[in-house]
mmCIF file with all atom_site columns, C-alpha atoms in Angstrom:
data_model
loop_
_atom_site.group_PDB
_atom_site.id
_atom_site.type_symbol
_atom_site.label_atom_id
_atom_site.label_alt_id
_atom_site.label_comp_id
_atom_site.label_asym_id
_atom_site.label_entity_id
_atom_site.label_seq_id
_atom_site.pdbx_PDB_ins_code
_atom_site.Cartn_x
_atom_site.Cartn_y
_atom_site.Cartn_z
_atom_site.occupancy
_atom_site.B_iso_or_equiv
_atom_site.pdbx_formal_charge
_atom_site.auth_seq_id
_atom_site.auth_comp_id
_atom_site.auth_asym_id
_atom_site.auth_atom_id
_atom_site.pdbx_PDB_model_num
ATOM 1   C CA . GLY N 1 1   ? -0.055 0.277  -0.047  1.00 80.00 ? 1   GLY N CA 1
ATOM 2   C CA . ILE N 1 2   ? 0.864  3.178  0.340   1.00 79.00 ? 2   ILE N CA 1
ATOM 3   C CA . THR N 1 3   ? 3.588  2.807  3.185   1.00 80.00 ? 3   THR N CA 1
ATOM 4   C CA . GLU N 1 4   ? 5.377  0.418  0.958   1.00 76.00 ? 4   GLU N CA 1
ATOM 5   C CA . ARG N 1 5   ? 5.552  2.906  -1.921  1.00 75.00 ? 5   ARG N CA 1
ATOM 6   C CA . ILE N 1 6   ? 6.584  5.704  0.647   1.00 78.00 ? 6   ILE N CA 1
ATOM 7   C CA . TYR N 1 7   ? 8.976  3.627  2.023   1.00 69.00 ? 7   TYR N CA 1
ATOM 8   C CA . ASP N 1 8   ? 10.231 2.615  -1.397  1.00 67.00 ? 8   ASP N CA 1
ATOM 9   C CA . PHE N 1 9   ? 11.079 6.389  -2.391  1.00 67.00 ? 9   PHE N CA 1
ATOM 10  C CA . ALA N 1 10  ? 12.472 6.581  0.705   1.00 65.00 ? 10  ALA N CA 1
ATOM 11  C CA . MET N 1 11  ? 15.183 4.727  0.074   1.00 62.00 ? 11  MET N CA 1
ATOM 12  C CA . ALA N 1 12  ? 15.513 5.260  -3.883  1.00 61.00 ? 12  ALA N CA 1
ATOM 13  C CA . LEU N 1 13  ? 15.880 8.790  -2.408  1.00 59.00 ? 13  LEU N CA 1
ATOM 14  C CA . VAL N 1 14  ? 19.091 7.588  0.838   1.00 60.00 ? 14  VAL N CA 1
ATOM 15  C CA . GLY N 1 15  ? 20.593 5.745  -2.505  1.00 55.00 ? 15  GLY N CA 1
ATOM 16  C CA . TRP N 1 16  ? 20.760 9.191  -4.461  1.00 53.00 ? 16  TRP N CA 1
ATOM 17  C CA . LEU N 1 17  ? 21.545 10.900 -1.527  1.00 57.00 ? 17  LEU N CA 1
ATOM 18  C CA . THR N 1 18  ? 24.439 8.781  -0.689  1.00 53.00 ? 18  THR N CA 1
ATOM 19  C CA . SER N 1 19  ? 26.099 7.774  -3.861  1.00 55.00 ? 19  SER N CA 1
ATOM 20  C CA . PRO N 1 20  ? 28.802 9.148  -5.263  1.00 62.00 ? 20  PRO N CA 1
ATOM 21  C CA . ARG N 1 21  ? 27.404 12.776 -7.163  1.00 88.00 ? 21  ARG N CA 1
ATOM 22  C CA . ASN N 1 22  ? 28.914 12.157 -11.148 1.00 94.00 ? 22  ASN N CA 1
ATOM 23  C CA . LEU N 1 23  ? 29.994 15.823 -11.568 1.00 96.00 ? 23  LEU N CA 1
ATOM 24  C CA . ALA N 1 24  ? 30.869 14.880 -15.189 1.00 95.00 ? 24  ALA N CA 1
ATOM 25  C CA . ARG N 1 25  ? 27.378 14.161 -16.112 1.00 91.00 ? 25  ARG N CA 1
ATOM 26  C CA . TRP N 1 26  ? 26.683 17.438 -17.430 1.00 91.00 ? 26  TRP N CA 1
ATOM 27  C CA . ALA N 1 27  ? 29.783 18.979 -17.905 1.00 96.00 ? 27  ALA N CA 1
ATOM 28  C CA . GLU N 1 28  ? 31.838 20.149 -21.450 1.00 97.00 ? 28  GLU N CA 1
ATOM 29  C CA . TRP N 1 29  ? 34.490 17.712 -22.034 1.00 97.00 ? 29  TRP N CA 1
ATOM 30  C CA . THR N 1 30  ? 37.091 17.788 -25.090 1.00 98.00 ? 30  THR N CA 1
ATOM 31  C CA . THR N 1 31  ? 39.322 15.423 -26.851 1.00 98.00 ? 31  THR N CA 1
ATOM 32  C CA . SER N 1 32  ? 42.899 16.189 -28.073 1.00 98.00 ? 32  SER N CA 1
ATOM 33  C CA . SER N 1 33  ? 42.044 14.641 -31.116 1.00 98.00 ? 33  SER N CA 1
ATOM 34  C CA . THR N 1 34  ? 39.088 12.948 -32.774 1.00 97.00 ? 34  THR N CA 1
ATOM 35  C CA . ALA N 1 35  ? 39.681 10.142 -35.263 1.00 96.00 ? 35  ALA N CA 1
ATOM 36  C CA . PHE N 1 36  ? 35.740 8.722  -35.389 1.00 93.00 ? 36  PHE N CA 1
ATOM 37  C CA . ALA N 1 37  ? 32.495 9.989  -34.769 1.00 94.00 ? 37  ALA N CA 1
ATOM 38  C CA . CYS N 1 38  ? 31.031 7.650  -31.905 1.00 95.00 ? 38  CYS N CA 1
ATOM 39  C CA . HIS N 1 39  ? 27.618 6.654  -31.358 1.00 95.00 ? 39  HIS N CA 1
ATOM 40  C CA . PRO N 1 40  ? 27.446 4.839  -27.656 1.00 93.00 ? 40  PRO N CA 1
ATOM 41  C CA . SER N 1 41  ? 23.672 4.721  -28.177 1.00 92.00 ? 41  SER N CA 1
ATOM 42  C CA . HIS N 1 42  ? 23.860 3.056  -31.551 1.00 94.00 ? 42  HIS N CA 1
ATOM 43  C CA . HIS N 1 43  ? 26.699 1.191  -29.728 1.00 94.00 ? 43  HIS N CA 1
ATOM 44  C CA . GLU N 1 44  ? 28.316 2.474  -33.138 1.00 95.00 ? 44  GLU N CA 1
ATOM 45  C CA . CYS N 1 45  ? 31.875 4.087  -33.155 1.00 94.00 ? 45  CYS N CA 1
ATOM 46  C CA . GLY N 1 46  ? 34.030 4.426  -36.552 1.00 93.00 ? 46  GLY N CA 1
ATOM 47  C CA . GLY N 1 47  ? 31.777 1.920  -38.635 1.00 93.00 ? 47  GLY N CA 1
ATOM 48  C CA . GLY N 1 48  ? 32.880 -1.143 -35.491 1.00 92.00 ? 48  GLY N CA 1
ATOM 49  C CA . ARG N 1 49  ? 30.485 -2.021 -32.971 1.00 93.00 ? 49  ARG N CA 1
ATOM 50  C CA . THR N 1 50  ? 31.201 -0.753 -29.986 1.00 94.00 ? 50  THR N CA 1
ATOM 51  C CA . ASP N 1 51  ? 30.113 1.368  -26.577 1.00 95.00 ? 51  ASP N CA 1
ATOM 52  C CA . ILE N 1 52  ? 33.311 3.968  -26.513 1.00 96.00 ? 52  ILE N CA 1
ATOM 53  C CA . PHE N 1 53  ? 31.940 7.384  -26.667 1.00 97.00 ? 53  PHE N CA 1
ATOM 54  C CA . PHE N 1 54  ? 34.898 9.180  -28.134 1.00 97.00 ? 54  PHE N CA 1
ATOM 55  C CA . HIS N 1 55  ? 38.237 8.212  -30.206 1.00 97.00 ? 55  HIS N CA 1
ATOM 56  C CA . THR N 1 56  ? 41.316 9.933  -30.543 1.00 98.00 ? 56  THR N CA 1
ATOM 57  C CA . SER N 1 57  ? 43.426 9.960  -33.074 1.00 98.00 ? 57  SER N CA 1
ATOM 58  C CA . ASN N 1 58  ? 47.012 7.716  -32.444 1.00 98.00 ? 58  ASN N CA 1
ATOM 59  C CA . GLU N 1 59  ? 49.511 11.049 -31.344 1.00 98.00 ? 59  GLU N CA 1
ATOM 60  C CA . ALA N 1 60  ? 51.089 11.866 -28.340 1.00 98.00 ? 60  ALA N CA 1
ATOM 61  C CA . ASN N 1 61  ? 49.579 12.096 -25.123 1.00 98.00 ? 61  ASN N CA 1
ATOM 62  C CA . PRO N 1 62  ? 46.060 11.973 -26.361 1.00 98.00 ? 62  PRO N CA 1
ATOM 63  C CA . TRP N 1 63  ? 43.526 13.138 -23.749 1.00 98.00 ? 63  TRP N CA 1
ATOM 64  C CA . LEU N 1 64  ? 39.844 13.687 -22.124 1.00 98.00 ? 64  LEU N CA 1
ATOM 65  C CA . ARG N 1 65  ? 39.770 16.835 -20.647 1.00 98.00 ? 65  ARG N CA 1
ATOM 66  C CA . TYR N 1 66  ? 36.067 17.565 -18.443 1.00 98.00 ? 66  TYR N CA 1
ATOM 67  C CA . ASP N 1 67  ? 35.081 21.137 -17.698 1.00 98.00 ? 67  ASP N CA 1
ATOM 68  C CA . LEU N 1 68  ? 33.341 21.147 -14.849 1.00 98.00 ? 68  LEU N CA 1
ATOM 69  C CA . GLY N 1 69  ? 32.712 24.622 -15.228 1.00 97.00 ? 69  GLY N CA 1
ATOM 70  C CA . SER N 1 70  ? 33.558 26.391 -11.989 1.00 97.00 ? 70  SER N CA 1
ATOM 71  C CA . ALA N 1 71  ? 36.383 24.988 -8.753  1.00 97.00 ? 71  ALA N CA 1
ATOM 72  C CA . LYS N 1 72  ? 34.364 21.817 -7.540  1.00 97.00 ? 72  LYS N CA 1
ATOM 73  C CA . THR N 1 73  ? 35.715 19.568 -4.879  1.00 97.00 ? 73  THR N CA 1
ATOM 74  C CA . VAL N 1 74  ? 37.488 16.324 -6.748  1.00 97.00 ? 74  VAL N CA 1
ATOM 75  C CA . SER N 1 75  ? 38.504 13.273 -4.904  1.00 97.00 ? 75  SER N CA 1
ATOM 76  C CA . GLY N 1 76  ? 38.055 10.009 -7.029  1.00 97.00 ? 76  GLY N CA 1
ATOM 77  C CA . LEU N 1 77  ? 36.396 8.924  -10.735 1.00 98.00 ? 77  LEU N CA 1
ATOM 78  C CA . THR N 1 78  ? 35.351 5.554  -11.705 1.00 97.00 ? 78  THR N CA 1
ATOM 79  C CA . ILE N 1 79  ? 36.623 5.092  -15.419 1.00 98.00 ? 79  ILE N CA 1
ATOM 80  C CA . VAL N 1 80  ? 35.355 1.933  -17.964 1.00 97.00 ? 80  VAL N CA 1
ATOM 81  C CA . ASN N 1 81  ? 37.562 1.252  -20.322 1.00 97.00 ? 81  ASN N CA 1
ATOM 82  C CA . ARG N 1 82  ? 36.708 0.082  -23.679 1.00 95.00 ? 82  ARG N CA 1
ATOM 83  C CA . GLN N 1 83  ? 34.992 -3.429 -23.059 1.00 93.00 ? 83  GLN N CA 1
ATOM 84  C CA . ASP N 1 84  ? 35.461 -5.080 -26.565 1.00 88.00 ? 84  ASP N CA 1
ATOM 85  C CA . SER N 1 85  ? 38.671 -5.258 -26.945 1.00 88.00 ? 85  SER N CA 1
ATOM 86  C CA . LEU N 1 86  ? 42.611 -2.861 -27.156 1.00 92.00 ? 86  LEU N CA 1
ATOM 87  C CA . GLN N 1 87  ? 42.144 -2.547 -23.398 1.00 95.00 ? 87  GLN N CA 1
ATOM 88  C CA . ALA N 1 88  ? 46.062 -1.627 -23.175 1.00 96.00 ? 88  ALA N CA 1
ATOM 89  C CA . ARG N 1 89  ? 45.861 1.273  -25.502 1.00 97.00 ? 89  ARG N CA 1
ATOM 90  C CA . ALA N 1 90  ? 44.181 3.351  -22.567 1.00 97.00 ? 90  ALA N CA 1
ATOM 91  C CA . VAL N 1 91  ? 48.109 2.466  -20.340 1.00 97.00 ? 91  VAL N CA 1
ATOM 92  C CA . PRO N 1 92  ? 49.633 4.301  -18.250 1.00 98.00 ? 92  PRO N CA 1
ATOM 93  C CA . LEU N 1 93  ? 46.421 5.978  -17.782 1.00 98.00 ? 93  LEU N CA 1
ATOM 94  C CA . VAL N 1 94  ? 46.911 9.366  -15.614 1.00 98.00 ? 94  VAL N CA 1
ATOM 95  C CA . VAL N 1 95  ? 44.756 11.618 -14.083 1.00 98.00 ? 95  VAL N CA 1
ATOM 96  C CA . GLU N 1 96  ? 44.857 15.014 -13.651 1.00 98.00 ? 96  GLU N CA 1
ATOM 97  C CA . VAL N 1 97  ? 43.492 17.643 -12.414 1.00 98.00 ? 97  VAL N CA 1
ATOM 98  C CA . GLY N 1 98  ? 44.000 21.916 -12.864 1.00 98.00 ? 98  GLY N CA 1
ATOM 99  C CA . ASP N 1 99  ? 42.099 25.561 -12.983 1.00 97.00 ? 99  ASP N CA 1
ATOM 100 C CA . ASP N 1 100 ? 42.827 26.983 -16.452 1.00 97.00 ? 100 ASP N CA 1
ATOM 101 C CA . GLY N 1 101 ? 42.594 23.958 -18.701 1.00 95.00 ? 101 GLY N CA 1
ATOM 102 C CA . THR N 1 102 ? 46.682 24.092 -19.902 1.00 95.00 ? 102 THR N CA 1
ATOM 103 C CA . THR N 1 103 ? 48.269 23.606 -16.687 1.00 98.00 ? 103 THR N CA 1
ATOM 104 C CA . PHE N 1 104 ? 47.594 20.495 -15.080 1.00 98.00 ? 104 PHE N CA 1
ATOM 105 C CA . ARG N 1 105 ? 49.042 18.161 -11.763 1.00 98.00 ? 105 ARG N CA 1
ATOM 106 C CA . GLU N 1 106 ? 48.781 14.634 -11.630 1.00 98.00 ? 106 GLU N CA 1
ATOM 107 C CA . VAL N 1 107 ? 46.292 13.007 -8.855  1.00 98.00 ? 107 VAL N CA 1
ATOM 108 C CA . ALA N 1 108 ? 46.650 9.038  -10.044 1.00 98.00 ? 108 ALA N CA 1
ATOM 109 C CA . ARG N 1 109 ? 48.567 6.755  -12.700 1.00 98.00 ? 109 ARG N CA 1
ATOM 110 C CA . GLN N 1 110 ? 47.424 3.203  -14.113 1.00 98.00 ? 110 GLN N CA 1
ATOM 111 C CA . THR N 1 111 ? 50.039 1.609  -15.248 1.00 97.00 ? 111 THR N CA 1
ATOM 112 C CA . THR N 1 112 ? 48.299 -1.889 -16.213 1.00 97.00 ? 112 THR N CA 1
ATOM 113 C CA . ALA N 1 113 ? 45.746 -2.740 -18.427 1.00 96.00 ? 113 ALA N CA 1
ATOM 114 C CA . PHE N 1 114 ? 42.434 -2.448 -17.004 1.00 97.00 ? 114 PHE N CA 1
ATOM 115 C CA . SER N 1 115 ? 38.421 -2.476 -17.524 1.00 97.00 ? 115 SER N CA 1
ATOM 116 C CA . THR N 1 116 ? 37.042 -0.344 -14.565 1.00 97.00 ? 116 THR N CA 1
ATOM 117 C CA . TRP N 1 117 ? 39.636 1.885  -12.812 1.00 98.00 ? 117 TRP N CA 1
ATOM 118 C CA . GLU N 1 118 ? 38.330 3.677  -9.586  1.00 97.00 ? 118 GLU N CA 1
ATOM 119 C CA . PRO N 1 119 ? 41.404 6.023  -8.485  1.00 98.00 ? 119 PRO N CA 1
ATOM 120 C CA . ARG N 1 120 ? 40.737 8.004  -5.464  1.00 98.00 ? 120 ARG N CA 1
ATOM 121 C CA . PHE N 1 121 ? 42.865 10.646 -3.440  1.00 98.00 ? 121 PHE N CA 1
ATOM 122 C CA . GLU N 1 122 ? 42.792 13.408 -1.116  1.00 97.00 ? 122 GLU N CA 1
ATOM 123 C CA . PRO N 1 123 ? 40.124 16.259 -2.430  1.00 97.00 ? 123 PRO N CA 1
ATOM 124 C CA . VAL N 1 124 ? 41.310 19.122 -4.497  1.00 98.00 ? 124 VAL N CA 1
ATOM 125 C CA . ALA N 1 125 ? 39.838 21.949 -5.911  1.00 98.00 ? 125 ALA N CA 1
ATOM 126 C CA . ALA N 1 126 ? 40.169 21.389 -9.654  1.00 98.00 ? 126 ALA N CA 1
ATOM 127 C CA . ARG N 1 127 ? 37.383 23.359 -12.399 1.00 98.00 ? 127 ARG N CA 1
ATOM 128 C CA . PHE N 1 128 ? 39.266 20.367 -15.436 1.00 98.00 ? 128 PHE N CA 1
ATOM 129 C CA . VAL N 1 129 ? 40.066 16.811 -14.883 1.00 98.00 ? 129 VAL N CA 1
ATOM 130 C CA . ARG N 1 130 ? 42.375 15.363 -17.329 1.00 98.00 ? 130 ARG N CA 1
ATOM 131 C CA . LEU N 1 131 ? 42.601 11.901 -18.692 1.00 98.00 ? 131 LEU N CA 1
ATOM 132 C CA . ARG N 1 132 ? 45.923 11.415 -20.386 1.00 98.00 ? 132 ARG N CA 1
ATOM 133 C CA . VAL N 1 133 ? 48.077 8.443  -21.709 1.00 98.00 ? 133 VAL N CA 1
ATOM 134 C CA . ASP N 1 134 ? 51.348 9.060  -20.778 1.00 98.00 ? 134 ASP N CA 1
ATOM 135 C CA . GLY N 1 135 ? 52.926 8.140  -24.424 1.00 98.00 ? 135 GLY N CA 1
ATOM 136 C CA . THR N 1 136 ? 51.915 7.631  -27.978 1.00 98.00 ? 136 THR N CA 1
ATOM 137 C CA . SER N 1 137 ? 48.791 5.613  -28.134 1.00 98.00 ? 137 SER N CA 1
ATOM 138 C CA . VAL N 1 138 ? 45.111 5.959  -29.134 1.00 97.00 ? 138 VAL N CA 1
ATOM 139 C CA . LEU N 1 139 ? 42.701 6.519  -26.169 1.00 98.00 ? 139 LEU N CA 1
ATOM 140 C CA . HIS N 1 140 ? 39.415 5.782  -26.592 1.00 97.00 ? 140 HIS N CA 1
ATOM 141 C CA . LEU N 1 141 ? 36.576 5.248  -23.174 1.00 98.00 ? 141 LEU N CA 1
ATOM 142 C CA . GLU N 1 142 ? 32.746 4.061  -22.048 1.00 97.00 ? 142 GLU N CA 1
ATOM 143 C CA . ARG N 1 143 ? 31.787 5.757  -19.306 1.00 97.00 ? 143 ARG N CA 1
ATOM 144 C CA . VAL N 1 144 ? 33.459 8.454  -17.083 1.00 97.00 ? 144 VAL N CA 1
ATOM 145 C CA . GLU N 1 145 ? 32.226 9.881  -13.783 1.00 97.00 ? 145 GLU N CA 1
ATOM 146 C CA . VAL N 1 146 ? 34.307 12.348 -11.692 1.00 98.00 ? 146 VAL N CA 1
ATOM 147 C CA . HIS N 1 147 ? 33.235 12.188 -8.443  1.00 96.00 ? 147 HIS N CA 1
ATOM 148 C CA . PRO N 1 148 ? 33.487 15.021 -5.346  1.00 95.00 ? 148 PRO N CA 1
#
């Protein structure tokens, strides 16, 4: 009855309020280059069947950068690598933060191939969050969340 519905709603609200918020959900993002147009809702990128949402060219230090709009407290991310193949392309992956979009400081680094990586670090204030491959490669990921 109504009591169960109120309880279910209250529990859903508590779950939403206590889960890590995704600061990247509405943030503008850019990449260092674009090799192919990706359409993850259609499971397609560059004519291939995949759920990646961007695909850079093969280049030195390819990156994905989020602009959070203003300085926000950031203490971790959830990064879902390409699941269908080629996961090693995303390493070593460096998480960097910055205030002006051009100067960054490293807060986390992943040196082995991964499916999902959830780096955590001391909270920092930053407007920009950048994921960068430290070397020559291609960068393509399925999902990125930035947590306060």
